Short mmCIF file of C-alpha atoms and ligand atoms in Angstrom, two decimals:
data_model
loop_
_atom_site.label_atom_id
_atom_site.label_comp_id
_atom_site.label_asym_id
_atom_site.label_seq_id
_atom_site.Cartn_x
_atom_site.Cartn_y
_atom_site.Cartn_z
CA UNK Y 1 -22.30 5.29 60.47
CA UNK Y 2 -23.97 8.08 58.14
CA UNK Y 3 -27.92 8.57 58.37
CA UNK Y 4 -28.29 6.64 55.10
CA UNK Y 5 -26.09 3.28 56.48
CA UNK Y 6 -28.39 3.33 59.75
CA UNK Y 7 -31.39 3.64 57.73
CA UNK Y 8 -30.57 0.66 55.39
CA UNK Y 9 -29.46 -1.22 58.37
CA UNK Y 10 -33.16 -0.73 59.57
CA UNK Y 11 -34.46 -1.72 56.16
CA UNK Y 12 -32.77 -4.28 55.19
CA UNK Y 13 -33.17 -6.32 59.14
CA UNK Y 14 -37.14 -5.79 58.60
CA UNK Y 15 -36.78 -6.93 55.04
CA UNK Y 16 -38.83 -10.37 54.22
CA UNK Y 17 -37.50 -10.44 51.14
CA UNK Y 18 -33.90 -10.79 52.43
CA UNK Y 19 -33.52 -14.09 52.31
CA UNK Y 20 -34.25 -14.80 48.56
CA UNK Y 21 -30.70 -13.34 47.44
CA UNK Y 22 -28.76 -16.55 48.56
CA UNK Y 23 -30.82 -18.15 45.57
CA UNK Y 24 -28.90 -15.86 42.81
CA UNK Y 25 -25.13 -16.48 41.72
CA UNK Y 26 -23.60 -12.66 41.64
CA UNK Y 27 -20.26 -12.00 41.90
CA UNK Y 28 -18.42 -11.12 45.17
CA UNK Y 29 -17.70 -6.98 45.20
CA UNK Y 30 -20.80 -6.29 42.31
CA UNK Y 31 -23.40 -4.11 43.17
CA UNK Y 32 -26.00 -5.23 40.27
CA UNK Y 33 -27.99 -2.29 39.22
CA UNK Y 34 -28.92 -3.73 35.49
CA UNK Y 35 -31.49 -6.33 36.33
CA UNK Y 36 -34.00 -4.81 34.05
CA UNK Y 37 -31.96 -5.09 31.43
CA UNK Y 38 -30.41 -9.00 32.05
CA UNK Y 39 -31.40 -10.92 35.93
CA UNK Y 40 -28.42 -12.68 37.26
CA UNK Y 41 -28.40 -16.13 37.06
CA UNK Y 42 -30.47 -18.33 39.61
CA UNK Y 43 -28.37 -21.09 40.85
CA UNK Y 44 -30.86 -23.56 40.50
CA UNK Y 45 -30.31 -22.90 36.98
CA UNK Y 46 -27.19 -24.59 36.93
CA UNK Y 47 -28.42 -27.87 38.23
CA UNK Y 48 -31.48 -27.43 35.74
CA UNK Y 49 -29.40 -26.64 32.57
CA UNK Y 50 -27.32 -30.27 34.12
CA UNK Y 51 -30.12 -32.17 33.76
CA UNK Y 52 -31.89 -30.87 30.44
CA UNK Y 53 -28.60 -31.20 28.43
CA UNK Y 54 -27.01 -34.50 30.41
CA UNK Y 55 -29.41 -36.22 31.58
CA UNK Y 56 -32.39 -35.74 28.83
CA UNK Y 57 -30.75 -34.67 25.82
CA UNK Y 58 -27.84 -36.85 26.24
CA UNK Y 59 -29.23 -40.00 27.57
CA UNK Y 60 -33.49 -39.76 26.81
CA UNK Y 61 -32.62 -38.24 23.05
CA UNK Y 62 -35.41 -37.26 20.77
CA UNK Y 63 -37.43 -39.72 23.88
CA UNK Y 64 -37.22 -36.80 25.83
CA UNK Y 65 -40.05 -34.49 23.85
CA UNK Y 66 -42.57 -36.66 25.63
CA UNK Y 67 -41.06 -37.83 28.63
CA UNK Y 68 -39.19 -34.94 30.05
CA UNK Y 69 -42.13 -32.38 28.70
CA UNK Y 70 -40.09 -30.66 26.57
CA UNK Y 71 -42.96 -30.70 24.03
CA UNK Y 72 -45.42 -28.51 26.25
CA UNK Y 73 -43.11 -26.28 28.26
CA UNK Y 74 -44.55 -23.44 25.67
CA UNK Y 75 -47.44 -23.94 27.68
CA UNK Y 76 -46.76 -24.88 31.00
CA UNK Y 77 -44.10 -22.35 31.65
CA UNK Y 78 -46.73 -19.70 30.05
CA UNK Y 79 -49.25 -20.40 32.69
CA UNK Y 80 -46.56 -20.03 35.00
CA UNK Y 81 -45.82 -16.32 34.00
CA UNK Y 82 -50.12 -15.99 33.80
CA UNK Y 83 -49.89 -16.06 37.62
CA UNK Y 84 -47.51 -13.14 37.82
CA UNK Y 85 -49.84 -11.17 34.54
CA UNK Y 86 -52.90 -12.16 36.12
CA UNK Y 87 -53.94 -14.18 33.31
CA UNK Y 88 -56.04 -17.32 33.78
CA UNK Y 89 -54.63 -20.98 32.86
CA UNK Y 90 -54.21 -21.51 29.08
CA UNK Y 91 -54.22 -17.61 27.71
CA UNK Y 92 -50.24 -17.35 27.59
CA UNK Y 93 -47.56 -19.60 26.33
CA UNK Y 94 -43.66 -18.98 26.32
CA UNK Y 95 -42.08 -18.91 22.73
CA UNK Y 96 -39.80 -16.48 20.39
CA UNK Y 97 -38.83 -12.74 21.43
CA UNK Y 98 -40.19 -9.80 22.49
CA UNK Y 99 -40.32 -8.33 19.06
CA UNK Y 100 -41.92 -12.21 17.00
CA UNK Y 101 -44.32 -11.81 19.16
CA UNK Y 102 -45.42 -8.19 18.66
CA UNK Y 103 -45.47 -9.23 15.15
CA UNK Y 104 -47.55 -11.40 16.03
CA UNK Y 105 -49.86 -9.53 18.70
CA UNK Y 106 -50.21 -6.74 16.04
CA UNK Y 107 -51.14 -9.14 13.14
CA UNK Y 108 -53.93 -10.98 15.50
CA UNK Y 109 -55.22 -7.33 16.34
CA UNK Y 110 -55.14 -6.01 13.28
CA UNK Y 111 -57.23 -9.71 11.86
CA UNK Y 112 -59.69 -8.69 14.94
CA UNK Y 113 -60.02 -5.17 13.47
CA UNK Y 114 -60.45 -4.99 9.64
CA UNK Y 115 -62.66 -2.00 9.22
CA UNK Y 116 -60.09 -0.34 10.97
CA UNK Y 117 -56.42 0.57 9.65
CA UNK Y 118 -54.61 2.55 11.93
CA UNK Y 119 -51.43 1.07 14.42
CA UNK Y 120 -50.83 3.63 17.43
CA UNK Y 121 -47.85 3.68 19.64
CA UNK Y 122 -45.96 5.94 21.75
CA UNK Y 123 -42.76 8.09 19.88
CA UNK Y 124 -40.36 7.11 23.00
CA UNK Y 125 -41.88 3.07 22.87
CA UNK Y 126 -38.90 0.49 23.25
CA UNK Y 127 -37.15 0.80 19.57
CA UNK Y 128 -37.82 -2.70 18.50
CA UNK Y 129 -41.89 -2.17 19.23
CA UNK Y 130 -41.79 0.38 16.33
CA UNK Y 131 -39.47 -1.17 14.49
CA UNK Y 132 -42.10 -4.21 14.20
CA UNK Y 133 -45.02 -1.92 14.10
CA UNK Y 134 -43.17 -0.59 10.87
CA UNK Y 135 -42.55 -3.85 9.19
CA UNK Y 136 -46.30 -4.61 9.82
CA UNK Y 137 -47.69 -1.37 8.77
CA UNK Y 138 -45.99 -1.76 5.58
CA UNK Y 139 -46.98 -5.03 5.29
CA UNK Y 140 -50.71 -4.68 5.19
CA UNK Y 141 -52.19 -2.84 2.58
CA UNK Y 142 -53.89 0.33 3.80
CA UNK Y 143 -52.58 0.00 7.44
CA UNK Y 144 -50.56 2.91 9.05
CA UNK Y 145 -48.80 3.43 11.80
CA UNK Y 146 -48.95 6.82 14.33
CA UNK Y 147 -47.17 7.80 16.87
CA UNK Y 148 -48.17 9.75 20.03
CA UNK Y 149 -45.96 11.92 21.54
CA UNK Y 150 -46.48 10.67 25.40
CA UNK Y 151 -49.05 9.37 27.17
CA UNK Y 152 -51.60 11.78 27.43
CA UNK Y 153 -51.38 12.04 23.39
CA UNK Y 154 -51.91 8.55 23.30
CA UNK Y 155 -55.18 8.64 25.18
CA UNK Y 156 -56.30 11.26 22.54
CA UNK Y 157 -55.34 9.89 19.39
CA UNK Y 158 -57.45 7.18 20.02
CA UNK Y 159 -60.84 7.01 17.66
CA UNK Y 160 -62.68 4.72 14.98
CA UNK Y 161 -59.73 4.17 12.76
CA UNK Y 162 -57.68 3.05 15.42
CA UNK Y 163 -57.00 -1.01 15.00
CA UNK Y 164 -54.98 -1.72 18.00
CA UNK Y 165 -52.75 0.66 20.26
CA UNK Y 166 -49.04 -1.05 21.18
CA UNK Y 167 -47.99 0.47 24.44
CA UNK Y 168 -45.20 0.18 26.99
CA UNK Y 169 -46.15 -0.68 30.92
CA UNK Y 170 -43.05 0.61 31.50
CA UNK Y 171 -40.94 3.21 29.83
CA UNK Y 172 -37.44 1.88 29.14
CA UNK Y 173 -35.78 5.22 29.65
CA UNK Y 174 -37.55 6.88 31.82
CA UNK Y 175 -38.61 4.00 34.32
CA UNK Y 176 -42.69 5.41 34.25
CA UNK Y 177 -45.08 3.48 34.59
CA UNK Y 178 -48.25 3.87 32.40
CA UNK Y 179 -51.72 3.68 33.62
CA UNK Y 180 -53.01 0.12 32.33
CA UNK Y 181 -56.52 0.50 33.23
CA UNK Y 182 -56.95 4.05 32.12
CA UNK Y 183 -55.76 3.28 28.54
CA UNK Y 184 -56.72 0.36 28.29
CA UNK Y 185 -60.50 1.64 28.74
CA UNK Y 186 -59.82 4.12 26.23
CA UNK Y 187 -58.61 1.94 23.97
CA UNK Y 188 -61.97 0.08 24.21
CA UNK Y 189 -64.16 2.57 24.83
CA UNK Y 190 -63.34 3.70 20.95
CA UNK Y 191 -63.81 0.19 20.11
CA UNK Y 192 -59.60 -0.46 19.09
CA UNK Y 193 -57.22 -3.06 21.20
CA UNK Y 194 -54.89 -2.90 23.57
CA UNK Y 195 -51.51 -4.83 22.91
CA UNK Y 196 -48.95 -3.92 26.14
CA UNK Y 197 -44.85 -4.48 26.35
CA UNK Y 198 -44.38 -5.75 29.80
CA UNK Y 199 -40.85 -6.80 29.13
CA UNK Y 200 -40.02 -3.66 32.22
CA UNK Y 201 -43.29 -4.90 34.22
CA UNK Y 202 -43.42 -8.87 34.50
CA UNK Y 203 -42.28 -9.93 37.72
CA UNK Y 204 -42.01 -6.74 39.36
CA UNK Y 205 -45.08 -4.80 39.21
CA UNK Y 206 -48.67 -6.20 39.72
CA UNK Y 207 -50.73 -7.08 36.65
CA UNK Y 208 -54.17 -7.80 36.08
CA UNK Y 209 -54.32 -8.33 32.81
CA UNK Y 210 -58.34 -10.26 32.84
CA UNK Y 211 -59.46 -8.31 35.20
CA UNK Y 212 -59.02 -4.98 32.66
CA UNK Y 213 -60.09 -6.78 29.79
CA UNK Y 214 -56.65 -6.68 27.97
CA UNK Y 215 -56.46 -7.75 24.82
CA UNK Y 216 -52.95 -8.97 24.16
CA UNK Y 217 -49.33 -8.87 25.84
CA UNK Y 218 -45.74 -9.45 25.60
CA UNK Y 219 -42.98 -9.59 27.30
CA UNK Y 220 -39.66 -11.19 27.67
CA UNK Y 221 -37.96 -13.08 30.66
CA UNK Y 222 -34.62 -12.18 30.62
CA UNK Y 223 -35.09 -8.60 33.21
CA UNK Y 224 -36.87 -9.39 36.64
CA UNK Y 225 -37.64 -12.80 35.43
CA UNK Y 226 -34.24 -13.64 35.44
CA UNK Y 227 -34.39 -16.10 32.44
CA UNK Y 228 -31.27 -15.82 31.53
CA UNK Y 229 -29.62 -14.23 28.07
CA UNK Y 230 -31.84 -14.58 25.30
CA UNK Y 231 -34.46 -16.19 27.21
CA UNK Y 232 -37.75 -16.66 25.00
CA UNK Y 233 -40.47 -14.45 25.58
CA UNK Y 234 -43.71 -14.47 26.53
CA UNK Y 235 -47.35 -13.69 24.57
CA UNK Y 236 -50.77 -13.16 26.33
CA UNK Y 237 -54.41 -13.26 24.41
CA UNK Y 238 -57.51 -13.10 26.00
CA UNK Y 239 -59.86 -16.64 26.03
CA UNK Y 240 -62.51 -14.14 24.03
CA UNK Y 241 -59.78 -13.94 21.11
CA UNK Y 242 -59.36 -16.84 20.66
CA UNK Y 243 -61.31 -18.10 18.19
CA UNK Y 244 -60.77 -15.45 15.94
CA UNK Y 245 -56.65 -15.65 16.11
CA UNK Y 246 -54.88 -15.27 13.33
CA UNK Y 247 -51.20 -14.83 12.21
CA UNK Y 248 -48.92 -14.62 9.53
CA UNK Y 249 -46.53 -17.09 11.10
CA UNK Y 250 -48.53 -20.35 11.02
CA UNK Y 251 -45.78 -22.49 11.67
CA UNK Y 252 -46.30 -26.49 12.59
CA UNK Y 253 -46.29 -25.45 16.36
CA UNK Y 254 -49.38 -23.90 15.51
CA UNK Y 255 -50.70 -26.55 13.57
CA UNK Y 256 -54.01 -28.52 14.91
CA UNK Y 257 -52.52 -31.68 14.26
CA UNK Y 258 -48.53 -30.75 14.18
CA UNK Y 259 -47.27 -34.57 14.21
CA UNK Y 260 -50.18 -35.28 11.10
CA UNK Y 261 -47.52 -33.74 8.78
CA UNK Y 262 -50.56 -32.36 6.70
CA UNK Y 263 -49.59 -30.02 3.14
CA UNK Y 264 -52.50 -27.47 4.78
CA UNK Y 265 -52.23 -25.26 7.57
CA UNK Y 266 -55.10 -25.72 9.96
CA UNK Y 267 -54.74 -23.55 13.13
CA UNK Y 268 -54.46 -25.28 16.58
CA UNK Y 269 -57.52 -24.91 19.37
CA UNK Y 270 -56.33 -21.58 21.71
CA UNK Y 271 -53.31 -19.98 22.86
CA UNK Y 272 -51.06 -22.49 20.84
CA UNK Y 273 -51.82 -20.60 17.54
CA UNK Y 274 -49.29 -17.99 18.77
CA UNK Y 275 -46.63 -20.27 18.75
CA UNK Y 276 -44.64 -21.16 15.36
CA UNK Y 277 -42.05 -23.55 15.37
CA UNK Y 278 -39.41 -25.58 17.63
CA UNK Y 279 -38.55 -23.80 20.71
CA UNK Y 280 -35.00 -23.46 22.31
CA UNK Y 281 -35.51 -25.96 25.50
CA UNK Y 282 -32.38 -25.64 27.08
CA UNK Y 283 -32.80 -21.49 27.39
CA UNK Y 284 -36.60 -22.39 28.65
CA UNK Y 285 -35.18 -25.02 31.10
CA UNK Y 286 -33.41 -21.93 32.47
CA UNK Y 287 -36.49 -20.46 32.45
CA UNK Y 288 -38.06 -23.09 34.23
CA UNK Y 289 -35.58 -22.52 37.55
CA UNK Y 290 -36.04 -19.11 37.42
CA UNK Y 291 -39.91 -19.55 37.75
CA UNK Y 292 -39.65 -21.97 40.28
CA UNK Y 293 -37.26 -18.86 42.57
CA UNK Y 294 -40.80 -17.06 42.36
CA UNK Y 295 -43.04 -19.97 43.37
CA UNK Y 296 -45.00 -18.90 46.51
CA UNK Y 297 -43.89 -15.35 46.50
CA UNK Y 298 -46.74 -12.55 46.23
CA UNK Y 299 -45.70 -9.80 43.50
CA UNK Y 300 -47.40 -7.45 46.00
CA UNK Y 301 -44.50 -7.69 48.45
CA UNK Y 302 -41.64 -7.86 45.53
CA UNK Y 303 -43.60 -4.76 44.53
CA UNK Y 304 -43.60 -3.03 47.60
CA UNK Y 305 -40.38 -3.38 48.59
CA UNK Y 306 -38.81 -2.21 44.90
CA UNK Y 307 -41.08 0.78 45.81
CA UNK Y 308 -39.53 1.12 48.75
CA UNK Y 309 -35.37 0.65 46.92
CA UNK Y 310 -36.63 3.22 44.47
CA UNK Y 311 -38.27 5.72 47.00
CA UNK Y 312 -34.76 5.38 49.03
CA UNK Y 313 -32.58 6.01 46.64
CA UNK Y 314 -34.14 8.85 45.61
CA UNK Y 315 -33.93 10.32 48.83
CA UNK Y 316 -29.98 9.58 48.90
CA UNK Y 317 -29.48 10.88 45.53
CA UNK Y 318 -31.43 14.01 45.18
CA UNK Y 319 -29.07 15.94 46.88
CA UNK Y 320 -26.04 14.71 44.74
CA UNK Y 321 -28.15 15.36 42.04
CA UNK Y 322 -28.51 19.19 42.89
CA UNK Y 323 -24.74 19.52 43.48
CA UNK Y 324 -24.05 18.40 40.34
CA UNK Y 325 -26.51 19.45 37.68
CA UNK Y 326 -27.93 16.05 37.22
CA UNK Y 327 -31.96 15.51 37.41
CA UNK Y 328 -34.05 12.30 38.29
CA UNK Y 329 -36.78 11.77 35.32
CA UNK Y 330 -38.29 9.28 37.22
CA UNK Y 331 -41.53 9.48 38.78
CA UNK Y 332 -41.25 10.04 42.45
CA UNK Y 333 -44.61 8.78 43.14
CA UNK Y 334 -45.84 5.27 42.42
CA UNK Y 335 -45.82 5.35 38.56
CA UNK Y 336 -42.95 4.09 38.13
CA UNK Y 337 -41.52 0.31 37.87
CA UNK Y 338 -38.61 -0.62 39.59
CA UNK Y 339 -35.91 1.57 38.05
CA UNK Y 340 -34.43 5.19 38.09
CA UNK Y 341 -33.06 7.36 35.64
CA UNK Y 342 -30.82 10.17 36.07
CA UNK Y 343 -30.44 12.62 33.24
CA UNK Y 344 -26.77 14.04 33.50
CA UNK Y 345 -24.59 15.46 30.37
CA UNK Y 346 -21.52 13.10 31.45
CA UNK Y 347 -23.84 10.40 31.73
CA UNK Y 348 -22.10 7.74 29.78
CA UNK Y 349 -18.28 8.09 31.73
CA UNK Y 350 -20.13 8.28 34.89
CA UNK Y 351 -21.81 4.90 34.75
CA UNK Y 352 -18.63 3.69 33.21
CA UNK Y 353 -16.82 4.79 35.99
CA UNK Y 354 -18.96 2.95 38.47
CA UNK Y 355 -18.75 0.42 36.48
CA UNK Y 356 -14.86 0.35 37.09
CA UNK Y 357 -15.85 0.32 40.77
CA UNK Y 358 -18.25 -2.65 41.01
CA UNK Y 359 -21.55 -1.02 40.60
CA UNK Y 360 -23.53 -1.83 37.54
CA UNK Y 361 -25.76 0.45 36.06
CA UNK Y 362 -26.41 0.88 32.68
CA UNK Y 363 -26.88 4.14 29.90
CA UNK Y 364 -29.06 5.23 27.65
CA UNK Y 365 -28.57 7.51 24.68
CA UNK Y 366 -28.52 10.59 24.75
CA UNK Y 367 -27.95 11.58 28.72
CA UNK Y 368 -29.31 9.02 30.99
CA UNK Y 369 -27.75 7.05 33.88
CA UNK Y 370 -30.09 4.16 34.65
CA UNK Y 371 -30.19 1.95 37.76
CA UNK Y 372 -32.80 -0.96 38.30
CA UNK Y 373 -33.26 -2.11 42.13
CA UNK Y 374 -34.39 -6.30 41.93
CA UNK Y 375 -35.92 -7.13 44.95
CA UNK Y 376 -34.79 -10.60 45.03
CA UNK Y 377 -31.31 -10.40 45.28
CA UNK Y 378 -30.67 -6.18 46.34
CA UNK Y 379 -30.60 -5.06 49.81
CA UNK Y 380 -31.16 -1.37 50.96
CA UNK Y 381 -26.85 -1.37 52.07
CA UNK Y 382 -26.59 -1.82 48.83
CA UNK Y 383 -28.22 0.97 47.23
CA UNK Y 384 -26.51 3.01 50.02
CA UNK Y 385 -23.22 2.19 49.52
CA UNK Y 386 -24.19 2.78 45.39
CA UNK Y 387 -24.73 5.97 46.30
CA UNK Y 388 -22.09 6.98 47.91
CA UNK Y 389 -19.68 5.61 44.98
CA UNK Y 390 -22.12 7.72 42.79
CA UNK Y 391 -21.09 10.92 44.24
CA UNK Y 392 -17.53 9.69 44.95
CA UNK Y 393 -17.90 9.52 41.12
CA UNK Y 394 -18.32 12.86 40.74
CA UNK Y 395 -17.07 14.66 43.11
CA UNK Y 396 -13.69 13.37 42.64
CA UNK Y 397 -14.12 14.13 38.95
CA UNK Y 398 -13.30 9.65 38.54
CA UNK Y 399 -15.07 10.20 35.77
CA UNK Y 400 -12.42 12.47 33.94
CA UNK Y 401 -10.50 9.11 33.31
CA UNK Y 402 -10.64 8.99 29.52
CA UNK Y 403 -10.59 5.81 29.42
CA UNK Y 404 -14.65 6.21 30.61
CA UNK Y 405 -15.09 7.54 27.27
CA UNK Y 406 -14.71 4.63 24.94
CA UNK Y 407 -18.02 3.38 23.71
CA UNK Y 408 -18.43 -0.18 24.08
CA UNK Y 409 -20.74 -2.00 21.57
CA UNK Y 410 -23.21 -2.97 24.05
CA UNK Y 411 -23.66 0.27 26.63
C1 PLP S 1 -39.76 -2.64 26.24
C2 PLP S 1 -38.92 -3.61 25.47
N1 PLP S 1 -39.45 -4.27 24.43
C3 PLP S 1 -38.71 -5.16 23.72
C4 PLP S 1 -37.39 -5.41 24.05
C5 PLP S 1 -36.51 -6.33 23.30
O1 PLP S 1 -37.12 -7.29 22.50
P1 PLP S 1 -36.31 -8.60 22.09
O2 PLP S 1 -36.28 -9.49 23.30
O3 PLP S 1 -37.05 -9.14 20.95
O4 PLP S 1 -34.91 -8.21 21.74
C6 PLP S 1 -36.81 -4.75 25.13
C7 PLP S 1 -35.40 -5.01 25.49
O5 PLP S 1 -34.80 -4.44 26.34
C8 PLP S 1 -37.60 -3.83 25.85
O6 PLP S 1 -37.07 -3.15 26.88
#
C-alpha cells in the first residue's frame, strides 16, 4: 500500500462523517469530484418526489396547497437553509434562481440607497452576477456598475457613492474564499451594502450572516445542498430591511393579501416580498429531502473535514503538479471553500480523460482543472485513488486521445 492509501485508510476509519454517504445514490465505479457544481441525488429524494407527484398532486389536487404545505415551503424550507447561513427564523425564503434573486437583492439595495448610484463587484464574480448587475445598472437611471479587479481592490473602491457591493463567498474558479467580515465592515463602514453569492458557500462553509450584520444573500441549492438540477434558490435580508423592501418584481407571491385578487400591488409583511410568483414544488420537494440529509449535522464538522479532503489532496498532488507544469491556484491555507483548482495548459483533455476513467471533475475556461471534495458522500480513498488516475493521466500522455478534445456543450 503507497503512503497516500495508508494515510486515507487512517482518515477515512476516524472519519464521523463516513457514514452519511449511504444516504446519496452515485453510481458504482464514479469518483464524484463536481459537487459544487450539481450534488448527487439523495435517495430520500426519490421517495419524496413519490409522494409530492402521486400521492398529493395526483390524488389531494389543487387540495394539496393547504394540506400538504405546498403553499409555504418558500418559507419553511428558507428557514431551513437560515440554520446553515446563520440567519434567524423568517429572514430567508426559497424561490427563483441564483441570478432573479440578485435582481432582486440589487434592486432592494439600491431602494435602501438612493443618494447613492454606484453597483460594485469583483471582475472574476460568477458571470451571471454581472450579467444581472448589468441589466440593473442599465435599468436605473444614473446607476453604474464597477468592477474591482480582486479582492483587495474591492475593499478600496468602496466610498460614498457606493450603493451596494455584490460579492462572491467563494470564487468559482479559483475555489478562495473571501473574508465576509472584513468586507462586509467595509462595506458599512462607508455607509453602502453588502449583497454576497453563497451559491460555492451554503452547506459547506460556516456562515454567520446576523452576527456580521449582512445585508442581503443568495445562493442556490443545487452544489453542496444537493437540491437537485435546477433546484430554486435561496434569498437572505436582514429583519432591519425589512420594512423598507422593495422590488421590481412584485408579483402576487408578494402580495399582502395574494388570494384577495386586488388590481393594486400592496407588498406582503417581511421576507415574503422577495418572492414573486408560483414556485416549482416538485424541484423544492427535492429540496425538502435534501435538507432533511443535513438535519442534526453541525456545518463545523462538514467544514472541517472538507478542510481536511482539500488539505490532502493537495499534499498528493503537488508533486504531480511540479512534474508536469501544472500549478494549484487554490489557497493552501483556510481561505478557501471546499474545492481545488489546478491551472494546466491541457486542462480541458485532462479532465476529459478522467472523465473517461470514472472520476468527475469539471473545467473552466481558459486553463483550469477543478475538483470539489463533498463531505457527505467522499471519503479520503477516494481522493487518493483520484490522484493517482490524475497522474496516470498524464504521465501516460491518456490525455493525447483526441477524442479528449471535443468540446461538449456543457464542460
Ligand atoms: C457563484 C454563482 N452564482 C450564480 C450561479 C448560477 O446562477 P443560476 O442558478 O441563476 O443559474 C452559479 C452557478 O454555478 C454560481 O457559481
Amino acid at each position: 500500500m503507497s503512503a497516500g492509501a495508508a494515510k486515507a485508510a487512517a482518515l477515512d476509519l476516524a472519519d464521523p462523517l463516513r457514514g452519511k454517504r449511504d444516504l446519496f445514490q452515485l453510481p458504482a465505479g464514479i469518483i464524484y469530484l463536481d459537487g459544487n457544481s450539481l450534488g448527487p441525488p439523495p435517495k430520500a429524494a426519490f421517495a419524496e418526489l413519490e409522494q409530492a407527484a402521486r400521492r398529493e398532486w395526483g390524488e389531494g389536487l389543487i387540495r394539496s396547497w393547504n394540506d400538504a404545505g405546498w403553499w409555504s415551503l418558500t418559507d419553511t424550507l428558507g428557514d431551513r437553509i437560515g440554520r446553515l447561513i446563520g440567519a434567524a427564523p423568517g429572514e430567508t425564503v426559497v424561490t427563483d434562481t441564483t441570478s432573479i434573486n440578485v435582481f432582486k437583492a440589487l434592486h432592494a439595495a439600491l431602494a435602501l440607497r438612493p443618494q447613492r448610484h454606484l453597483i460594485l463587484a469583483e471582475r472574476d464574480s460568477f458571470p451571471t452576477d454581472l450579467y444581472i448587475a448589468e441589466g440593473v445598472a442599465a435599468s436605473r437611471p444614473g446607476a453604474e456598475l464597477r468592477l474591482a479587479g480582486d479582492n483587495a481592490d474591492l475593499a478600496d473602491m468602496i466610498d460614498e457613492r457606493t450603493a451596494v457591493v455584490l460579492i462572491n463567498h467563494v470564487d468559482y474558479r479559483t475555489g478562495a474564499l473571501h473574508d465576509m467580515a472584513h468586507l462586509t465592515r467595509c462595506a458599512h463602514q462607508a455607509g453602502a451594502l453588502v449583497v454576497w453569492d453563497l451559491c460555492h458557500s451554503a452547506g459547506i462553509v460556516p456562515i454567520e450572516l446576523d452576527t456580521l450584520d449582512v445585508d442581503f444573500a443568495i445562493g442556490c441549492t443545487y452544489k453542496y445542498l444537493n437540491g437537485g438540477p435546477g433546484a430554486p434558490a435561496f434569498i437572505f435580508a436582514n429583519r432591519r430591511h425589512h420594512d423598507g423592501l422593495v422590488q421590481p418584481l412584485s408579483g402576487w407571491w408578494a402580495h399582502a393579501a395574494p388570494f384577495a385578487m386586488e388590481s393594486g400591488y400592496r407588498p406582503a409583511a417581511g421576507i415574503r416580498r422577495l418572492l414573486c410568483g408560483t414556485q416549482p414544488i416538485l424541484s423544492l420537494r427535492a429540496l425538502k429531502a435534501a435538507l432533511d440529509v443535513l438535519d442534526g449535522i453541525e456545518i463545523k464538522a462538514i467544514r472541517a473535514k472538507s478542510l481536511a479532503l482539500t488539505g490532502f489532496f493537495m499534499e498528493l498532488v503537488e508533486p504531480i503538479c511540479r512534474e508536469f507544469g501544472a500549478r494549484i491556484i487554490t489557497p493552501h491555507n483556510d481561505s478557501r471553500g471546499s474545492q481545488v483548482a489546478i491551472a494546466l495548459e491541457q486542462a480541458y483533455p485532462v479532465v476529459q480523460a478522467l472523465i473517461a476513467r470514472g472520476i468527475i471533475g469539471d473545467f473552466r475556461a481558459p486553463d483550469i482543472m477543478r475538483f470539489g471534495f463533498a463531505p457527505l458522500y467522499l471519503g479520503f480513498r477516494e481522493v487518493a485513488d483520484a490522484v493517482a488516475a490524475l497522474h496516470d493521466v498524464l504521465a501516460s500522455g491518456a490525455w493525447r486521445d483526441p477524442k479528449f478534445s471535443t468540446k461538449a456543450l456543457v464542460t
